[in-house]
PDB file of C-alpha atoms in Angstrom:
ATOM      1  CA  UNK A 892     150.691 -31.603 -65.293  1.00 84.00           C
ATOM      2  CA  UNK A 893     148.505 -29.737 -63.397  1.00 85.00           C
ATOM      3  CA  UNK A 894     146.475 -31.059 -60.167  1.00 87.00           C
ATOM      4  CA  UNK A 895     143.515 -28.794 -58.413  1.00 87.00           C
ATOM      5  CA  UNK A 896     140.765 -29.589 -55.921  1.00 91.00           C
ATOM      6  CA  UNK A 897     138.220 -30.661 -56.985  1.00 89.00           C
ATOM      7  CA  UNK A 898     135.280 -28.272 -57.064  1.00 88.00           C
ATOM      8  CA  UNK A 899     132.900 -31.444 -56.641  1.00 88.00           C
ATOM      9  CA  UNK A 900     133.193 -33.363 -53.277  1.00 90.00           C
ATOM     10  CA  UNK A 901     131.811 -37.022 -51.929  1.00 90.00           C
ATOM     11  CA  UNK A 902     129.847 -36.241 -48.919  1.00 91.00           C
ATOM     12  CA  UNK A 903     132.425 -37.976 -46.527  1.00 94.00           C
ATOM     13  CA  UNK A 904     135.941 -37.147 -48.777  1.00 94.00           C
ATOM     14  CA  UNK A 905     136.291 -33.465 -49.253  1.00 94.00           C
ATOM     15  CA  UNK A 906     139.191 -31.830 -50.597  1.00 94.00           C
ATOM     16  CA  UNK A 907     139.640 -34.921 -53.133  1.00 93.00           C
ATOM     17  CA  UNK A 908     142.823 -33.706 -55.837  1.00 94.00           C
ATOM     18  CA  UNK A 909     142.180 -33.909 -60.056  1.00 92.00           C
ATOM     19  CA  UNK A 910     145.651 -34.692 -61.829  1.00 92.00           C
ATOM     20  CA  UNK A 911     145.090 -33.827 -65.514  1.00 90.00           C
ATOM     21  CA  UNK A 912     148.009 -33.788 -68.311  1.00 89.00           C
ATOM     22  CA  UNK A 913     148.066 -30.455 -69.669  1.00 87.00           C
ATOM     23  CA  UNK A 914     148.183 -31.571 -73.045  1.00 89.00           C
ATOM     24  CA  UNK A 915     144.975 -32.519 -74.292  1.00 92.00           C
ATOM     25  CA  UNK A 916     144.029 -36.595 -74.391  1.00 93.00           C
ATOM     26  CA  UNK A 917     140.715 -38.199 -73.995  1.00 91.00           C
ATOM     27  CA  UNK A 918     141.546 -41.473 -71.664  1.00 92.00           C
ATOM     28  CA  UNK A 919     144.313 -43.892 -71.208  1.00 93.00           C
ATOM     29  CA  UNK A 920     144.022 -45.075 -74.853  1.00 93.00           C
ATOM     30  CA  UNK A 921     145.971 -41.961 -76.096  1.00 94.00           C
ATOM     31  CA  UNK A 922     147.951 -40.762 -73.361  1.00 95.00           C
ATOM     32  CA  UNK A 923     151.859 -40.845 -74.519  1.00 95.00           C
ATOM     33  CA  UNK A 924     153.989 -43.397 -71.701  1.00 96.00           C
ATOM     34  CA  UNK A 925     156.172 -40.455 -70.801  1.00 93.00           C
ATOM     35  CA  UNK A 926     153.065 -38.105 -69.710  1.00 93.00           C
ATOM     36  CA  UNK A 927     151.056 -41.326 -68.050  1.00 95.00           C
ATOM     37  CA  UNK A 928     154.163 -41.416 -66.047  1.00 94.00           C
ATOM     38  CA  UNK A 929     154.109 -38.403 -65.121  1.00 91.00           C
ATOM     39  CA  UNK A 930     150.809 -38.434 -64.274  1.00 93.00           C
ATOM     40  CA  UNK A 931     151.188 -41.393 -61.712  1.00 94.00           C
ATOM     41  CA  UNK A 932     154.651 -40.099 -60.153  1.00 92.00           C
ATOM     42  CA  UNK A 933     152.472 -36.664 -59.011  1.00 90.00           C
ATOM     43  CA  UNK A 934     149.247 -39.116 -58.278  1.00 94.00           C
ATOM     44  CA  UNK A 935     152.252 -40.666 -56.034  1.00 94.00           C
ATOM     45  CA  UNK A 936     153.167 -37.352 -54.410  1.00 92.00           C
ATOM     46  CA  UNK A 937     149.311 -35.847 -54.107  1.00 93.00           C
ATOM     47  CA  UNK A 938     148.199 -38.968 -52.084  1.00 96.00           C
ATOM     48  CA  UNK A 939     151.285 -38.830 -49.930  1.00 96.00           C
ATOM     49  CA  UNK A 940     150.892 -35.451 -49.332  1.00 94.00           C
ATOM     50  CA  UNK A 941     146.557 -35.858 -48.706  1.00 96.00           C
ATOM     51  CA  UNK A 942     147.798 -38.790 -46.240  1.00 97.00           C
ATOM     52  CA  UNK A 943     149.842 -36.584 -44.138  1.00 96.00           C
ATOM     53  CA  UNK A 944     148.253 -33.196 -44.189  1.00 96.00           C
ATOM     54  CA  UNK A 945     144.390 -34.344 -44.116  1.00 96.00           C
ATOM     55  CA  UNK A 946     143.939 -36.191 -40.948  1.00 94.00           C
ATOM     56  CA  UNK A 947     142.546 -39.329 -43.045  1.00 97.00           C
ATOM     57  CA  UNK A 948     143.587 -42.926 -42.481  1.00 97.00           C
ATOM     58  CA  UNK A 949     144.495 -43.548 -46.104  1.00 97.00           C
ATOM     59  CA  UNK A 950     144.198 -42.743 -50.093  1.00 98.00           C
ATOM     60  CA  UNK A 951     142.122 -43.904 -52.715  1.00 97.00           C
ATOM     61  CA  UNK A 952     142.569 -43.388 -56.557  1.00 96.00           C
ATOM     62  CA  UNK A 953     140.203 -43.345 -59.596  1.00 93.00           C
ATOM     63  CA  UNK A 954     140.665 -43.255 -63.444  1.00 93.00           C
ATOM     64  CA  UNK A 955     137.632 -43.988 -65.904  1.00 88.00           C
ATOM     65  CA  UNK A 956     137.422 -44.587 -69.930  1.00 88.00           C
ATOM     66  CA  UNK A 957     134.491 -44.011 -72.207  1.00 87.00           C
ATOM     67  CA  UNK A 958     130.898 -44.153 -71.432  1.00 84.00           C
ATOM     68  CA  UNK A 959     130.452 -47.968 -69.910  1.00 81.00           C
ATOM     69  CA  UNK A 960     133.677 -47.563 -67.201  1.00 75.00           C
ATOM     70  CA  UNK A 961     132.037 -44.176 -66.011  1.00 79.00           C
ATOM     71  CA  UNK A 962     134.068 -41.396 -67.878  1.00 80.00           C
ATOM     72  CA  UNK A 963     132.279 -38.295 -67.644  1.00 81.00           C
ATOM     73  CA  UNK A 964     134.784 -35.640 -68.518  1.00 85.00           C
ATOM     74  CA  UNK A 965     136.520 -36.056 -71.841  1.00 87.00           C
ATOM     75  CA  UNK A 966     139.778 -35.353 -70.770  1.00 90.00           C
ATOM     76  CA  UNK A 967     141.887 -37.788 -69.255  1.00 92.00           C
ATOM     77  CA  UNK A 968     142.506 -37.123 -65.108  1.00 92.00           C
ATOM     78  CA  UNK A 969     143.257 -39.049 -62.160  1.00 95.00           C
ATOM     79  CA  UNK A 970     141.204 -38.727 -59.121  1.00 94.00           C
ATOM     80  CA  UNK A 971     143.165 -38.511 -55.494  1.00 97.00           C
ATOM     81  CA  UNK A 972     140.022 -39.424 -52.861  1.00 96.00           C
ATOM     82  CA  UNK A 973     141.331 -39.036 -48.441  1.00 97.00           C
ATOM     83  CA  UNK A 974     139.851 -42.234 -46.837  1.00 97.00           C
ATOM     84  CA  UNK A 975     137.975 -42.344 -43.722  1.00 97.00           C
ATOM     85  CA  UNK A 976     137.132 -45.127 -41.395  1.00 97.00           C
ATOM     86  CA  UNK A 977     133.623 -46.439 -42.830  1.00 96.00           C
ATOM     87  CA  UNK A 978     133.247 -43.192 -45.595  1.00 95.00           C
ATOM     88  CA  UNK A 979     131.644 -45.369 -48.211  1.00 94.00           C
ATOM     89  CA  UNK A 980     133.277 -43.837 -51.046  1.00 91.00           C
ATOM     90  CA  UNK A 981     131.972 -45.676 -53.600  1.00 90.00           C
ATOM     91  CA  UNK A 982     128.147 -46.204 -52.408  1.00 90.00           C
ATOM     92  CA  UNK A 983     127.837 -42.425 -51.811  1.00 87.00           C
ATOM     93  CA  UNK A 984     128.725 -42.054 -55.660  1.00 82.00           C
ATOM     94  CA  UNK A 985     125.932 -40.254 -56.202  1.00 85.00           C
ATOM     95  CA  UNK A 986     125.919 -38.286 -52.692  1.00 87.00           C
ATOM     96  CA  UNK A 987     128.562 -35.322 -53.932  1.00 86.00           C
ATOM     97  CA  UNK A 988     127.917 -31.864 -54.489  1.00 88.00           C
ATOM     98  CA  UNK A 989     129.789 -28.549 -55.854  1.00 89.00           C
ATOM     99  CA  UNK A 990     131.396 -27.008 -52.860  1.00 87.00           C
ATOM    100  CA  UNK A 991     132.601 -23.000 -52.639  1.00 85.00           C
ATOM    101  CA  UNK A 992     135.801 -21.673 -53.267  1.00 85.00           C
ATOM    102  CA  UNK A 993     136.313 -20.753 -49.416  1.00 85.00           C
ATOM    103  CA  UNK A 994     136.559 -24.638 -48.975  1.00 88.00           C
ATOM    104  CA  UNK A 995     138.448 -25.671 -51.091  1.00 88.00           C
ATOM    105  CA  UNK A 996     141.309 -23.084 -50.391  1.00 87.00           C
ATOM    106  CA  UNK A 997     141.655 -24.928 -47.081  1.00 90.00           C
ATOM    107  CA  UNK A 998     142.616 -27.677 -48.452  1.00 92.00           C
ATOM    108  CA  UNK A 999     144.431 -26.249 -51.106  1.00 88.00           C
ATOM    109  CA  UNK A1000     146.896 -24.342 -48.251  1.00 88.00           C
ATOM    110  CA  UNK A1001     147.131 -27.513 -46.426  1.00 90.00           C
ATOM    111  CA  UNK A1002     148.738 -29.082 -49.577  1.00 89.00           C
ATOM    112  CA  UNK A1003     150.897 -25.579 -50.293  1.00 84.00           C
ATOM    113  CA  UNK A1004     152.120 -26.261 -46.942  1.00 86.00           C
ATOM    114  CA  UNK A1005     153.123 -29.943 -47.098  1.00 89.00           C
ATOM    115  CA  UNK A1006     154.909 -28.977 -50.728  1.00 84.00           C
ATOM    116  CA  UNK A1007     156.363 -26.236 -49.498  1.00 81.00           C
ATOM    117  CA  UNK A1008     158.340 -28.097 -46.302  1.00 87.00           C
ATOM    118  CA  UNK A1009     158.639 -31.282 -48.594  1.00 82.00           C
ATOM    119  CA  UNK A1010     160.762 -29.810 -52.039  1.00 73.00           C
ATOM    120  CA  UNK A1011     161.373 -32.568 -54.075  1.00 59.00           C
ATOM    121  CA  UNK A1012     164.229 -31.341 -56.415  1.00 51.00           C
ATOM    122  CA  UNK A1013     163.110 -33.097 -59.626  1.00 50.00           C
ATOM    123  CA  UNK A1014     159.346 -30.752 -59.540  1.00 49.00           C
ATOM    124  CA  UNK A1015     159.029 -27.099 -59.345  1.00 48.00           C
ATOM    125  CA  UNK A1016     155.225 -26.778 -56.849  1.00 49.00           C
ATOM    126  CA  UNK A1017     154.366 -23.345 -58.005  1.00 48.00           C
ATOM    127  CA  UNK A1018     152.000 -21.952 -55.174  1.00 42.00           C
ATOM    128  CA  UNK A1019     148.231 -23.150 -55.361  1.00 45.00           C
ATOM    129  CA  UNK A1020     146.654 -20.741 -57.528  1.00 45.00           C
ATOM    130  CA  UNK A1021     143.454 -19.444 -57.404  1.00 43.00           C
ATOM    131  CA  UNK A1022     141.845 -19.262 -60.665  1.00 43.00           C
ATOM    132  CA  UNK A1023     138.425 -17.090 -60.647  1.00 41.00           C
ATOM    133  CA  UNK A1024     135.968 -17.872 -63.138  1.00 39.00           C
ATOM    134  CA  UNK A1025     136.920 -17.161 -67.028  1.00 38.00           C
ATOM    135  CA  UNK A1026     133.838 -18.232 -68.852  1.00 38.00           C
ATOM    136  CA  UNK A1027     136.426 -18.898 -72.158  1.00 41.00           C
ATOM    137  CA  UNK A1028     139.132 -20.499 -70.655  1.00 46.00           C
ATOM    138  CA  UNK A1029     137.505 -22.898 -67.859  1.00 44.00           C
ATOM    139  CA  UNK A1030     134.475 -25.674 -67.945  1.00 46.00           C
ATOM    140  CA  UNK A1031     131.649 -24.379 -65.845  1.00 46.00           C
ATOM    141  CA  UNK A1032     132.045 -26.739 -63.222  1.00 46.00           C
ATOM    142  CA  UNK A1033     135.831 -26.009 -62.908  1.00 45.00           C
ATOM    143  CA  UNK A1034     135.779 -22.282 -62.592  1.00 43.00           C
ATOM    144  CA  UNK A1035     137.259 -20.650 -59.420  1.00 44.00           C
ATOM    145  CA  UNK A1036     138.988 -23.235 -58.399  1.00 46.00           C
ATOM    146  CA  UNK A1037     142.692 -23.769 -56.962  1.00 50.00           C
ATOM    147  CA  UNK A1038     145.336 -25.667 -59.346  1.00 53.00           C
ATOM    148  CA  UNK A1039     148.478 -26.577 -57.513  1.00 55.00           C
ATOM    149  CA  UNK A1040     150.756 -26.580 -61.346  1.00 53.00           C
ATOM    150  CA  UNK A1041     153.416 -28.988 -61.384  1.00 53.00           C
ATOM    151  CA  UNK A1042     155.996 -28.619 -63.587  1.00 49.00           C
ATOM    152  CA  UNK A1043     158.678 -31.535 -64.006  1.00 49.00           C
ATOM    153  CA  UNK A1044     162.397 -30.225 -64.354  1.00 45.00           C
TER     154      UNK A1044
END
């Protein structure tokens, strides 16, 4: 599993968190029930963690499959959104924009942080990375960006 911020924020929820499987799979269809439950166990522990280290009042999450229920990257992934008194998450759909890597390493050392003081003995948090851009290995719109890889034990 890994989980990164995202490099593409809602105008009033930055720092929102991607969990993808690192196995390829398009949507929920074909994920296997042992990696979908992995994948909800870290959504579990990313919202936690956004709920006590991002000053927001609670956590919203999204996952879309195929074209008519708004899937737009053809690899399955879990959205983690902060909530905000009144932040109109989902009218300001089309109000986000790409944000720099400088902002989303602050929210990427606020998580560190909160994984760091809260080990959970079943997960390994290997330190946010920072991955720069690597025009074969990455999407455009996901390069240089900070993956916090989570690797159950």
């Amino acid at each position: 599993i890994t989980a990164f911020i995202s490099p593409k924020w809602w105008v009033n929820n930055p720092g929102h968190v991607i969990i993808i499987p690192n196995r390829h799979v398009e949507n929920i269809y074909d994920i296997d029930d042992a990696s979908l439950k992995h994948v909800a166990v870290t959504t579990k522990r990313i919202a936690i963690a956004i709920r006590s280290t991002y000053d927001c009042t609670g956590t919203s999450t999204r996952q879309h499959n195929e074209p008519d229920g708004n899937q737009d990257v053809w690899h399955f992934h879990t959205h983690v959104f902060p909530r905000h008194p009144g932040d109109m998450l989902y009218q300001n759909h089309d109000n986000k924009a790409f944000v720099p890597p400088a902002d989303r390493r602050l929210y990427a050392a606020r998580l560190r942080r909160y994984f760091a003081d809260h080990n959970d003995s079943s997960y390994t948090m290997d330190s946010v990375v920072y991955v720069p851009s690597h025009p074969t290995k990455l999407p455009t719109n996901h390069r240089g960006i900070f993956y916090l890889n989570i690797t159950r034990k």
